[in-house]
mmCIF file of C-alpha atoms in Angstrom:
data_model
loop_
_atom_site.group_PDB
_atom_site.id
_atom_site.type_symbol
_atom_site.label_atom_id
_atom_site.label_comp_id
_atom_site.label_asym_id
_atom_site.label_seq_id
_atom_site.Cartn_x
_atom_site.Cartn_y
_atom_site.Cartn_z
ATOM 1 C CA MET X 22 19.830 -20.898 -8.887
ATOM 2 C CA ALA X 23 19.092 -21.682 -5.219
ATOM 3 C CA VAL X 24 15.348 -21.665 -5.900
ATOM 4 C CA VAL X 25 15.772 -24.050 -8.821
ATOM 5 C CA PHE X 26 17.912 -26.329 -6.667
ATOM 6 C CA LEU X 27 15.293 -26.294 -3.888
ATOM 7 C CA ALA X 28 12.543 -27.196 -6.333
ATOM 8 C CA THR X 29 14.714 -29.966 -7.792
ATOM 9 C CA LEU X 30 15.659 -31.222 -4.351
ATOM 10 C CA ALA X 31 12.075 -31.190 -3.166
ATOM 11 C CA VAL X 32 10.478 -32.871 -6.161
ATOM 12 C CA GLY X 33 12.855 -34.889 -8.223
ATOM 13 C CA SER X 34 16.464 -35.551 -7.385
ATOM 14 C CA ALA X 35 17.738 -38.871 -6.119
ATOM 15 C CA ARG X 36 18.870 -37.180 -2.905
ATOM 16 C CA ALA X 37 15.286 -36.060 -2.261
ATOM 17 C CA GLU X 38 13.876 -39.555 -1.810
ATOM 18 C CA PRO X 39 13.073 -38.942 1.898
ATOM 19 C CA ILE X 40 11.155 -35.782 0.939
ATOM 20 C CA ASN X 41 9.441 -37.520 -1.962
ATOM 21 C CA SER X 42 8.500 -40.354 0.376
ATOM 22 C CA LEU X 43 6.716 -37.741 2.481
ATOM 23 C CA GLY X 44 4.839 -36.712 -0.658
ATOM 24 C CA LEU X 45 6.005 -33.086 -0.596
ATOM 25 C CA ARG X 46 6.712 -30.633 -3.384
ATOM 26 C CA THR X 47 7.197 -26.889 -3.675
ATOM 27 C CA THR X 48 4.106 -24.742 -4.206
ATOM 28 C CA ASP X 49 5.705 -22.127 -6.462
ATOM 29 C CA ALA X 50 8.962 -20.822 -7.882
ATOM 30 C CA SER X 51 10.043 -19.312 -4.558
ATOM 31 C CA GLY X 52 10.369 -22.728 -2.904
ATOM 32 C CA CYS X 53 9.398 -21.149 0.413
ATOM 33 C CA HIS X 54 6.342 -23.375 0.901
ATOM 34 C CA LEU X 55 5.838 -27.113 0.507
ATOM 35 C CA THR X 56 2.613 -28.996 -0.113
ATOM 36 C CA ASP X 57 1.408 -32.549 -0.212
ATOM 37 C CA GLY X 58 -0.939 -31.633 -3.070
ATOM 38 C CA ARG X 59 -4.013 -32.534 -0.998
ATOM 39 C CA GLY X 60 -4.544 -29.264 0.846
ATOM 40 C CA PHE X 61 -1.635 -29.314 3.289
ATOM 41 C CA GLU X 62 0.849 -26.466 2.877
ATOM 42 C CA ALA X 63 3.526 -25.160 5.242
ATOM 43 C CA PRO X 64 6.565 -22.910 5.170
ATOM 44 C CA THR X 65 9.548 -24.931 3.965
ATOM 45 C CA ILE X 66 11.958 -24.036 6.781
ATOM 46 C CA VAL X 67 9.643 -24.775 9.703
ATOM 47 C CA LEU X 68 8.353 -27.942 8.017
ATOM 48 C CA MET X 69 11.882 -29.260 7.507
ATOM 49 C CA ALA X 70 12.714 -28.358 11.123
ATOM 50 C CA GLY X 71 9.877 -30.636 12.183
ATOM 51 C CA ALA X 72 10.966 -33.376 9.789
ATOM 52 C CA TYR X 73 14.677 -33.176 10.672
ATOM 53 C CA ASP X 74 14.777 -36.004 13.220
ATOM 54 C CA LYS X 75 12.219 -38.071 11.294
ATOM 55 C CA LEU X 76 14.500 -38.190 8.249
ATOM 56 C CA LEU X 77 17.368 -39.896 10.057
ATOM 57 C CA PRO X 78 19.749 -41.139 8.766
ATOM 58 C CA GLU X 79 19.051 -38.780 5.845
ATOM 59 C CA ALA X 80 18.735 -35.683 8.070
ATOM 60 C CA ALA X 81 21.345 -34.032 5.853
ATOM 61 C CA VAL X 82 18.621 -33.735 3.195
ATOM 62 C CA ALA X 83 16.464 -31.667 5.580
ATOM 63 C CA LEU X 84 19.487 -29.490 6.422
ATOM 64 C CA LYS X 85 20.209 -28.949 2.726
ATOM 65 C CA VAL X 86 16.599 -27.983 2.019
ATOM 66 C CA ILE X 87 16.712 -25.586 4.995
ATOM 67 C CA ASP X 88 19.995 -24.049 3.826
ATOM 68 C CA VAL X 89 18.786 -23.628 0.258
ATOM 69 C CA ALA X 90 15.514 -22.066 1.450
ATOM 70 C CA ILE X 91 17.456 -19.608 3.617
ATOM 71 C CA GLU X 92 19.803 -18.767 0.728
ATOM 72 C CA ALA X 93 16.773 -18.266 -1.539
ATOM 73 C CA GLY X 94 15.452 -15.613 0.844
ATOM 74 C CA CYS X 95 12.655 -17.538 2.535
ATOM 75 C CA ASP X 96 11.578 -15.894 5.800
ATOM 76 C CA ILE X 97 13.571 -17.464 8.650
ATOM 77 C CA ASP X 98 10.843 -16.436 11.114
ATOM 78 C CA GLU X 99 7.770 -17.499 9.103
ATOM 79 C CA PRO X 100 5.531 -19.500 11.457
ATOM 80 C CA ASP X 101 3.459 -22.592 10.849
ATOM 81 C CA GLU X 102 -0.282 -22.818 11.537
ATOM 82 C CA LEU X 103 0.342 -23.211 15.284
ATOM 83 C CA GLY X 104 2.460 -20.061 15.394
ATOM 84 C CA PHE X 105 5.830 -21.801 15.706
ATOM 85 C CA SER X 106 8.712 -20.196 13.861
ATOM 86 C CA PRO X 107 11.525 -22.499 12.729
ATOM 87 C CA LEU X 108 13.462 -21.458 15.858
ATOM 88 C CA ASN X 109 10.500 -22.325 18.107
ATOM 89 C CA ALA X 110 10.160 -25.705 16.376
ATOM 90 C CA ALA X 111 13.862 -26.424 16.874
ATOM 91 C CA ILE X 112 13.511 -25.524 20.560
ATOM 92 C CA LEU X 113 10.412 -27.728 20.892
ATOM 93 C CA TYR X 114 12.203 -30.695 19.305
ATOM 94 C CA ASN X 115 15.395 -29.978 21.310
ATOM 95 C CA GLU X 116 17.589 -29.749 18.206
ATOM 96 C CA PRO X 117 20.734 -27.701 18.963
ATOM 97 C CA VAL X 118 22.012 -28.083 15.382
ATOM 98 C CA LEU X 119 18.878 -26.388 14.073
ATOM 99 C CA VAL X 120 18.756 -23.724 16.802
ATOM 100 C CA GLU X 121 22.310 -22.677 15.976
ATOM 101 C CA ARG X 122 21.624 -22.732 12.227
ATOM 102 C CA PHE X 123 18.491 -20.574 12.580
ATOM 103 C CA LEU X 124 20.144 -18.087 14.933
ATOM 104 C CA ARG X 125 23.101 -17.740 12.528
ATOM 105 C CA ALA X 126 20.607 -17.110 9.716
ATOM 106 C CA GLY X 127 19.051 -14.232 11.668
ATOM 107 C CA ALA X 128 16.100 -15.832 13.451
ATOM 108 C CA ASP X 129 14.672 -13.457 16.050
ATOM 109 C CA PRO X 130 14.509 -15.110 19.491
ATOM 110 C CA HIS X 131 12.430 -12.156 20.735
ATOM 111 C CA ARG X 132 9.674 -12.730 18.149
ATOM 112 C CA LYS X 133 6.422 -13.471 19.953
ATOM 113 C CA ILE X 134 4.510 -16.636 19.157
ATOM 114 C CA VAL X 135 1.057 -15.827 17.790
ATOM 115 C CA SER X 136 -0.875 -19.019 18.351
ATOM 116 C CA PRO X 137 -4.399 -20.255 18.951
ATOM 117 C CA ARG X 138 -2.910 -22.218 21.859
ATOM 118 C CA ALA X 139 -3.258 -19.947 24.888
ATOM 119 C CA SER X 140 -0.398 -21.662 26.746
ATOM 120 C CA ILE X 141 2.189 -20.486 24.202
ATOM 121 C CA ASN X 142 0.553 -17.411 22.683
ATOM 122 C CA GLY X 143 2.660 -14.309 23.294
ATOM 123 C CA LEU X 144 5.802 -16.144 24.416
ATOM 124 C CA ASP X 145 9.176 -15.401 22.867
ATOM 125 C CA SER X 146 11.816 -18.121 22.387
ATOM 126 C CA PHE X 147 13.317 -17.549 25.842
ATOM 127 C CA GLU X 148 9.929 -17.859 27.545
ATOM 128 C CA PHE X 149 8.970 -20.838 25.391
ATOM 129 C CA LEU X 150 12.188 -22.629 26.334
ATOM 130 C CA HIS X 151 11.531 -21.869 30.016
ATOM 131 C CA LEU X 152 8.010 -23.329 29.684
ATOM 132 C CA LEU X 153 9.360 -26.502 28.088
ATOM 133 C CA GLU X 154 12.039 -26.873 30.753
ATOM 134 C CA ALA X 155 9.391 -26.528 33.484
ATOM 135 C CA LYS X 156 7.082 -29.079 31.831
ATOM 136 C CA ALA X 157 9.806 -31.638 31.040
ATOM 137 C CA PRO X 158 12.759 -31.041 33.366
ATOM 138 C CA SER X 159 14.254 -34.435 32.468
ATOM 139 C CA GLN X 160 14.985 -33.250 28.923
ATOM 140 C CA ASN X 161 18.329 -31.497 28.941
ATOM 141 C CA ARG X 162 17.973 -28.224 27.046
ATOM 142 C CA ALA X 163 21.024 -26.509 28.522
ATOM 143 C CA ALA X 164 22.707 -26.225 25.106
ATOM 144 C CA LEU X 165 19.664 -24.423 23.714
ATOM 145 C CA ARG X 166 19.545 -22.068 26.690
ATOM 146 C CA GLN X 167 23.214 -21.190 26.188
ATOM 147 C CA MET X 168 22.773 -20.583 22.464
ATOM 148 C CA LEU X 169 19.879 -18.226 23.102
ATOM 149 C CA ARG X 170 21.817 -16.385 25.820
ATOM 150 C CA ASP X 171 24.790 -16.001 23.491
ATOM 151 C CA ARG X 172 22.514 -14.303 20.909
ATOM 152 C CA ASP X 173 20.707 -12.056 23.381
#
């Protein structure tokens, strides 16, 4: 039922207008990947993590898609093409709501980033957060740091 709801939410319901406006739909019955139908495909959870703040004020739609994907058994640690897991993306975008949600769903903060970008390749979430804090000290990421510590 969760998979059917995700597919409906992603491709046809009235509440999915922000997703439809992005031109996204599920790639298969699992609902774990979204596509634009023109060659772009990404894991649903990490894609919605990236879209979360862009869907304001309809960010609740992104959260619902994330929750349904998690309930459907989509991999909470599946990375995008740059190697970012949903947790890494939430850390990058400084989204405490998403960090907490992903940690509660079992995201592994010790999972190493496997990326073509040498500056982040091999970092875990703690190291990635430290790198971001060093590069942009004006962005307050204290809440993220505390959440990660609480799960360590």
